[in-house]
Coordinates of C-alpha atoms in Angstrom, one line a residue:
M1 CA 0.2 -11.2 36.9
A2 CA 2.7 -9.3 34.7
L3 CA 4.0 -12.5 33.2
E4 CA 0.6 -13.0 31.6
F5 CA 1.3 -9.9 29.5
H6 CA 5.1 -10.5 29.0
L7 CA 4.9 -14.1 27.7
P8 CA 2.5 -13.5 24.8
A9 CA 4.7 -10.6 23.6
C10 CA 7.8 -12.9 23.9
A11 CA 6.0 -15.6 22.1
L12 CA 5.3 -13.2 19.2
I13 CA 8.9 -12.1 19.1
V14 CA 10.2 -15.7 19.1
A15 CA 7.8 -16.6 16.3
V16 CA 9.1 -13.8 14.2
V17 CA 12.7 -14.5 14.9
V18 CA 12.3 -18.3 14.2
R19 CA 10.5 -17.7 11.0
K20 CA 13.2 -15.3 9.7
V21 CA 15.9 -17.7 10.7
V22 CA 14.2 -20.6 8.9
V23 CA 13.6 -18.5 5.7
T24 CA 17.2 -17.4 5.5
R25 CA 18.9 -20.7 6.6
G26 CA 21.8 -21.7 4.4
R27 CA 22.2 -18.1 3.1
P28 CA 24.4 -15.3 4.3
T29 CA 22.4 -13.0 6.7
A30 CA 22.3 -9.4 5.7
P31 CA 23.6 -7.0 8.4
G32 CA 20.3 -5.3 8.8
L33 CA 18.4 -8.6 9.3
R34 CA 21.1 -9.8 11.8
H35 CA 20.8 -6.7 13.9
L36 CA 17.0 -6.9 13.7
L37 CA 17.0 -10.5 15.0
L38 CA 19.4 -9.6 17.8
F39 CA 17.4 -6.6 18.7
L40 CA 14.2 -8.7 19.0
M41 CA 16.0 -11.4 20.9
W42 CA 17.4 -9.0 23.5
L43 CA 14.0 -7.3 23.8
A44 CA 12.4 -10.7 24.6
V45 CA 15.1 -11.4 27.1
S46 CA 14.5 -8.1 28.9
L47 CA 10.7 -8.7 29.0
V48 CA 11.2 -12.1 30.7
V49 CA 13.9 -11.1 33.1
L50 CA 12.1 -7.9 34.3
A51 CA 8.8 -9.7 34.9
P52 CA 8.2 -9.7 38.7
E53 CA 7.9 -13.5 38.8
T54 CA 11.4 -13.9 37.2
E55 CA 12.9 -11.3 39.5
R56 CA 11.8 -13.2 42.5
L57 CA 13.3 -16.4 41.1
I58 CA 16.7 -14.7 40.5
V59 CA 16.8 -13.3 44.0
S60 CA 17.6 -16.8 45.4
V61 CA 20.8 -17.2 43.3
Q62 CA 21.9 -13.6 42.7
P63 CA 25.5 -12.6 43.4
M64 CA 24.6 -9.0 44.3
P65 CA 21.4 -7.1 45.1
N66 CA 19.0 -6.3 42.3
T67 CA 20.8 -8.6 39.8
A68 CA 17.6 -9.3 37.9
R69 CA 17.1 -5.5 37.3
L70 CA 20.7 -5.1 36.2
M71 CA 20.4 -8.1 33.8
G72 CA 17.1 -6.8 32.4
N73 CA 18.6 -3.4 31.8
F74 CA 21.7 -4.9 30.2
A75 CA 19.4 -6.7 27.8
Q76 CA 17.5 -3.5 27.0
L77 CA 20.8 -1.6 26.3
L78 CA 22.0 -4.4 24.0
A79 CA 18.7 -4.2 22.2
V80 CA 18.9 -0.4 21.6
Y81 CA 22.6 -0.9 20.5
H82 CA 21.4 -3.4 17.8
M83 CA 18.6 -0.9 17.0
T84 CA 21.2 1.5 15.8
G85 CA 22.8 -1.3 13.9
I86 CA 19.6 -1.6 11.9
A87 CA 19.7 2.1 11.0
Y88 CA 23.4 2.0 9.9
S89 CA 23.1 -1.4 8.1
P90 CA 22.8 0.0 4.6
R91 CA 26.2 1.7 5.0
A92 CA 28.1 -0.4 7.5
E93 CA 28.0 -3.9 9.0
H94 CA 28.2 -2.5 12.6
P95 CA 27.2 0.7 14.3
P96 CA 29.9 3.4 14.8
R97 CA 32.7 2.3 17.2
V98 CA 31.8 5.2 19.6
L99 CA 28.5 3.5 20.4
R100 CA 30.2 0.2 21.2
T101 CA 32.7 2.0 23.4
L102 CA 29.9 3.9 25.2
L103 CA 27.9 0.7 25.6
V104 CA 30.8 -1.0 27.4
A105 CA 31.3 2.1 29.6
T106 CA 27.6 2.3 30.4
L107 CA 27.3 -1.3 31.3
T108 CA 30.4 -1.0 33.6
L109 CA 29.1 2.2 35.2
L110 CA 25.6 0.6 35.8
T111 CA 27.2 -2.4 37.5
F112 CA 29.2 -0.1 39.7
L113 CA 26.2 2.0 40.6
M114 CA 24.0 -1.0 41.3
S115 CA 26.6 -2.3 43.7
F116 CA 25.7 0.6 46.0
S117 CA 22.0 -0.2 46.1
G118 CA 22.6 -1.7 49.5
K119 CA 19.9 -4.3 49.5
D120 CA 17.5 -6.1 47.2
F121 CA 14.4 -4.0 46.6
S122 CA 12.9 -6.4 44.1
K123 CA 9.9 -4.8 42.3
S124 CA 9.9 -1.8 44.6
I125 CA 13.4 -0.8 43.5
F126 CA 12.3 2.5 42.0
V127 CA 10.4 3.5 45.1
A128 CA 13.5 2.8 47.1
A129 CA 15.5 4.9 44.6
M130 CA 13.8 8.0 46.0
S131 CA 16.2 7.9 49.0
N132 CA 19.2 6.4 47.2
P133 CA 21.3 8.7 45.0
A134 CA 23.1 5.8 43.5
L135 CA 19.9 4.3 42.0
I136 CA 18.8 7.7 40.8
A137 CA 22.2 8.1 39.0
Y138 CA 21.7 4.5 37.7
G139 CA 18.4 5.4 36.1
L140 CA 19.8 8.6 34.5
V141 CA 22.9 6.8 33.0
F142 CA 20.6 4.1 31.7
L143 CA 18.3 6.6 30.2
L144 CA 21.1 8.7 28.7
Y145 CA 22.5 5.9 26.6
A146 CA 19.2 4.3 25.6
T147 CA 17.6 7.6 24.5
G148 CA 20.8 8.6 22.7
C149 CA 20.7 5.4 20.6
I150 CA 17.0 5.7 20.0
A151 CA 17.4 9.3 18.9
V152 CA 20.1 8.2 16.4
F153 CA 17.8 5.5 15.1
V154 CA 14.8 7.7 14.7
R155 CA 16.8 10.4 12.9
V156 CA 18.3 7.9 10.3
I157 CA 15.1 5.9 9.8
S158 CA 12.9 9.0 9.5
H159 CA 15.3 10.4 6.8
H160 CA 15.1 7.1 4.9
A161 CA 11.3 7.0 5.2
R162 CA 10.9 10.4 3.7
Q163 CA 12.8 9.3 0.6
C164 CA 10.7 6.1 0.1
E165 CA 7.6 5.9 -2.1
P166 CA 4.2 5.7 -0.3
G167 CA 3.4 2.1 0.4
L168 CA 3.6 -0.7 3.0
F169 CA 7.4 -0.4 3.2
R170 CA 7.3 3.2 4.0
S171 CA 4.4 2.6 6.5
G172 CA 6.6 -0.1 8.1
L173 CA 9.4 2.4 8.6
V174 CA 7.0 5.0 10.1
T175 CA 5.6 2.3 12.5
I176 CA 9.2 1.4 13.5
V177 CA 9.9 5.0 14.3
A178 CA 6.8 5.1 16.4
A179 CA 7.9 1.9 18.1
A180 CA 11.3 3.5 18.9
V181 CA 9.6 6.6 20.4
C182 CA 7.4 4.4 22.5
S183 CA 10.5 2.4 23.6
A184 CA 12.1 5.7 24.6
L185 CA 9.0 6.6 26.7
W186 CA 9.1 3.2 28.2
G187 CA 12.8 3.6 29.2
A188 CA 12.2 7.1 30.5
W189 CA 9.2 6.0 32.6
S190 CA 11.4 3.2 34.2
A191 CA 14.4 5.3 34.7
L192 CA 12.8 8.6 35.8
Q193 CA 10.0 7.2 37.8
P194 CA 11.5 8.1 41.2
L195 CA 12.0 11.7 40.1
L196 CA 8.5 11.8 38.6
M197 CA 6.9 10.5 41.8
L198 CA 8.8 13.1 43.8
G199 CA 8.1 16.0 41.5
F200 CA 4.5 15.3 40.6
D201 CA 3.4 13.3 43.7
L202 CA 2.5 10.2 41.7
S203 CA 1.3 7.0 43.3
P204 CA 3.8 4.0 43.3
S205 CA 0.9 1.9 42.2
L206 CA 1.1 3.5 38.7
R207 CA 4.4 1.8 38.0
A208 CA 3.2 -1.7 37.0
P209 CA 0.2 -0.7 34.8
V210 CA 2.1 2.1 32.9
D211 CA 5.3 0.0 32.6
R212 CA 3.2 -3.0 31.2
A213 CA 1.2 -0.9 28.8
L214 CA 4.3 0.9 27.3
G215 CA 6.2 -2.4 27.1
V216 CA 3.4 -4.3 25.3
L217 CA 2.8 -1.4 23.0
S218 CA 6.5 -1.1 22.1
V219 CA 6.7 -4.8 21.3
L220 CA 3.6 -4.8 19.2
L221 CA 4.7 -1.7 17.2
W222 CA 8.1 -3.3 16.6
L223 CA 6.6 -6.5 15.4
I224 CA 4.1 -4.8 13.1
G225 CA 6.7 -2.5 11.7
S226 CA 9.4 -5.2 11.2
T227 CA 6.9 -7.6 9.5
M228 CA 5.1 -5.0 7.3
A229 CA 7.6 -5.6 4.4
W230 CA 6.8 -9.3 4.7
W231 CA 3.1 -8.5 4.4
N232 CA 3.9 -6.4 1.3
K233 CA 5.5 -9.5 -0.2
V234 CA 2.4 -11.6 0.8
L235 CA 0.1 -9.1 -0.9
R236 CA 2.3 -9.1 -4.0
R237 CA 2.1 -12.9 -4.2
V238 CA -1.7 -12.9 -3.7
A239 CA -2.0 -10.3 -6.5
A240 CA 0.3 -12.4 -8.7
Y241 CA -1.7 -15.5 -8.0
R242 CA -5.0 -13.8 -8.9
G243 CA -3.4 -12.3 -12.1
Y244 CA -1.9 -15.7 -13.0
H245 CA -5.4 -17.3 -13.0
A246 CA -7.2 -14.2 -14.5
I247 CA -5.2 -14.5 -17.7
A248 CA -5.3 -18.3 -17.8
P249 CA -8.2 -18.6 -20.4
L250 CA -6.4 -16.4 -22.9
W251 CA -3.1 -18.2 -22.2
T252 CA -4.7 -21.6 -22.6
E253 CA -6.2 -20.8 -26.0
L254 CA -2.9 -19.4 -27.3
T255 CA -0.7 -22.2 -26.0
T256 CA -3.1 -24.8 -27.4
A257 CA -3.0 -23.3 -30.8
L258 CA 0.7 -22.4 -30.7
P259 CA 2.5 -25.0 -28.5
R260 CA 5.9 -23.6 -29.5
I261 CA 5.4 -20.4 -27.5
T262 CA 5.4 -22.3 -24.2
L263 CA 8.6 -21.7 -22.3
T264 CA 8.2 -24.8 -20.1
S265 CA 6.2 -27.9 -20.0
R266 CA 5.4 -27.6 -16.3
S267 CA 1.6 -27.4 -15.9
R268 CA 1.3 -27.0 -12.1
L269 CA 1.7 -23.6 -10.4
P270 CA 5.3 -23.2 -9.3
R271 CA 6.3 -21.9 -5.9
D272 CA 7.5 -18.6 -7.4
V273 CA 4.1 -17.4 -8.6
E274 CA 5.4 -13.9 -9.5
F275 CA 7.9 -15.4 -11.9
A276 CA 5.3 -17.8 -13.3
L277 CA 3.0 -14.8 -14.0
Y278 CA 5.8 -13.0 -15.7
R279 CA 6.5 -16.0 -17.9
R280 CA 2.9 -16.4 -18.8
I281 CA 2.7 -12.8 -19.9
I282 CA 5.7 -13.3 -22.1
E283 CA 4.1 -16.4 -23.7
I284 CA 0.8 -14.5 -24.4
R285 CA 2.8 -11.7 -26.0
D286 CA 4.8 -14.2 -28.1
G287 CA 1.5 -15.8 -29.2
D288 CA 0.0 -12.4 -30.1
L289 CA 3.1 -11.6 -32.2
A290 CA 3.0 -15.0 -34.0
L291 CA -0.7 -14.5 -34.8
R292 CA -0.4 -11.0 -36.4
P293 CA -0.5 -12.3 -40.0
Y294 CA -3.7 -14.1 -39.2
V295 CA -5.6 -11.0 -37.9
P296 CA -8.3 -9.8 -40.4
P297 CA -7.3 -6.2 -41.5
R298 CA -10.9 -4.9 -40.8
V299 CA -11.3 -6.3 -37.3
G300 CA -11.1 -2.8 -35.8
E301 CA -14.0 -1.6 -38.0
W302 CA -16.0 -4.7 -37.0
V303 CA -15.6 -4.0 -33.3
H304 CA -16.6 -0.3 -33.8
E305 CA -19.8 -1.5 -35.6
A306 CA -20.6 -4.1 -33.0
A307 CA -19.9 -1.8 -30.0
P308 CA -20.3 1.8 -31.0
D309 CA -21.1 3.3 -27.5
V310 CA -18.2 1.9 -25.4
D311 CA -15.5 4.1 -23.9
A312 CA -11.9 4.2 -25.3
R313 CA -10.5 1.8 -22.7
E314 CA -13.2 -0.9 -23.2
L315 CA -12.9 -0.4 -27.0
A316 CA -9.2 -1.1 -26.9
V317 CA -9.8 -4.2 -24.8
L318 CA -12.4 -5.4 -27.3
V319 CA -10.2 -4.8 -30.3
E320 CA -7.3 -6.7 -28.8
A321 CA -9.5 -9.6 -27.6
S322 CA -11.3 -9.7 -31.0
S323 CA -8.0 -9.6 -32.9
I324 CA -6.7 -12.6 -31.0
A325 CA -10.0 -14.5 -31.3
A326 CA -10.2 -13.8 -35.1
A327 CA -6.5 -14.7 -35.6
L328 CA -7.1 -18.1 -33.9
V329 CA -10.0 -18.8 -36.2
S330 CA -7.8 -17.8 -39.2
H331 CA -4.9 -19.8 -37.9
E332 CA -7.0 -22.9 -37.6
A333 CA -8.1 -22.4 -41.2
E334 CA -4.4 -21.8 -42.2
H335 CA -5.3 -18.5 -43.8
Q336 CA -3.1 -15.4 -43.5
W337 CA -4.4 -11.9 -44.2
G338 CA -1.1 -10.2 -44.5
E339 CA 0.7 -7.6 -42.4
L340 CA -1.2 -6.4 -39.3
Q341 CA -1.8 -2.6 -39.2
R342 CA -2.9 -2.5 -35.6
A343 CA -0.2 -1.5 -33.2
P344 CA 0.1 -3.5 -30.0
H345 CA -1.3 -2.0 -26.8
Q346 CA 1.1 0.2 -24.9
D347 CA 0.8 0.7 -21.2
D348 CA 3.0 1.4 -18.2
P349 CA 6.1 -0.9 -18.5
C350 CA 5.5 -3.0 -15.4
V351 CA 4.1 -6.4 -14.7
E352 CA 1.2 -5.1 -12.6
S353 CA -0.2 -2.9 -15.4
E354 CA 0.4 -5.6 -18.0
T355 CA -1.4 -8.1 -15.9
A356 CA -4.4 -5.8 -15.4
W357 CA -4.6 -5.2 -19.1
L358 CA -4.3 -8.9 -20.1
A359 CA -6.8 -9.9 -17.4
S360 CA -9.4 -7.5 -19.0
V361 CA -8.5 -8.9 -22.5
S362 CA -8.9 -12.4 -21.2
R363 CA -12.4 -11.7 -19.7
A364 CA -13.5 -10.1 -23.0
F365 CA -12.0 -13.0 -24.9
T366 CA -14.0 -15.5 -22.9
D367 CA -17.3 -13.7 -22.1
S368 CA -17.9 -10.7 -24.5
P369 CA -20.7 -11.2 -27.1
V370 CA -18.8 -8.7 -29.3
V371 CA -15.8 -11.1 -29.4
A372 CA -18.1 -14.0 -30.2
E373 CA -19.7 -12.0 -33.0
I374 CA -16.2 -11.2 -34.4
R375 CA -15.4 -14.9 -34.4
E376 CA -18.5 -15.6 -36.4
R377 CA -17.8 -12.8 -38.8
T378 CA -14.2 -14.0 -39.4
T379 CA -15.6 -17.5 -40.2
L380 CA -17.9 -16.0 -42.8
E381 CA -15.1 -13.9 -44.3
L382 CA -13.0 -17.1 -44.6
Q383 CA -15.8 -18.9 -46.3
N384 CA -16.2 -16.0 -48.8
A385 CA -12.5 -15.9 -49.4
R386 CA -12.3 -19.5 -50.5

């Protein structure tokens, strides 16, 4: 049964809409999100209304023939109207007025044309349209407005996607463009099926399988594209969570030795893990700055002697980890060596690169035998200095 395919797609749409409504409750809804939710809602309505089982239920109460088909097509046109609203949302709260005017005119004209359908054709309406000029005109009017809106949407979103950096957000836009094209094919198949059957001698039995496949594919592409930005946020949170714990050993040692660098007394991981990671990076850098007078001036030479064959990146990691380890030993002994000559590590000015760097330093600080050797050598130097 067709409803077996429509209901799962509708359930996915409802789940996405409900989640977005819950997440944004109590806050003003951005125009783009509002149009997206309305688009998905009208798409779900069209899927339910146009299912053959629903059409048969509406027949018993319909005020005119083929009311279910008319209602389903109305929902589809409202969906493509809000689709254009998504495209124009960065610049305006609503689509251009001409699209609203054409929408009202199209809905009125479709109602007028459907009133000439003569009788209820139910799911065989498109087969009946082969001998009914009013229904052929109905399909062409529907297709003209729907494909016009989709063409506007594809043009605007494609232009925006080309300007975006490669990544999940851009991939989401490309997927949404593919969904719009698939929706246009779905509408064209529905509207032009009588003409296609006449011109290419296609079997009427193709209607349901092709219609179902295009509909489900369109819904899936829309859901994937519209949620890809959310998955990008999830991946960022996962990366932040991993980075937060990767730099924990180094952070723990520094905040234990220098409690004043801690920006908050909260010990549990907060809900905003990205902000927590950013704060932890700042605290580590504050600790490194406070320990500079305690770093032995020859720590770089010691690391070169202990690890002469490592590459430049690993050497830099070992020097920084050894400097912090040696400084902690000197700080505990309350011995300052003077001004630090080593410049701090410089990398790309972003949280991701800083996290990767400090995670490497933290691993070396905890596990490297070179760092352990520098700790022992610093202890011996302190004993000789007394």
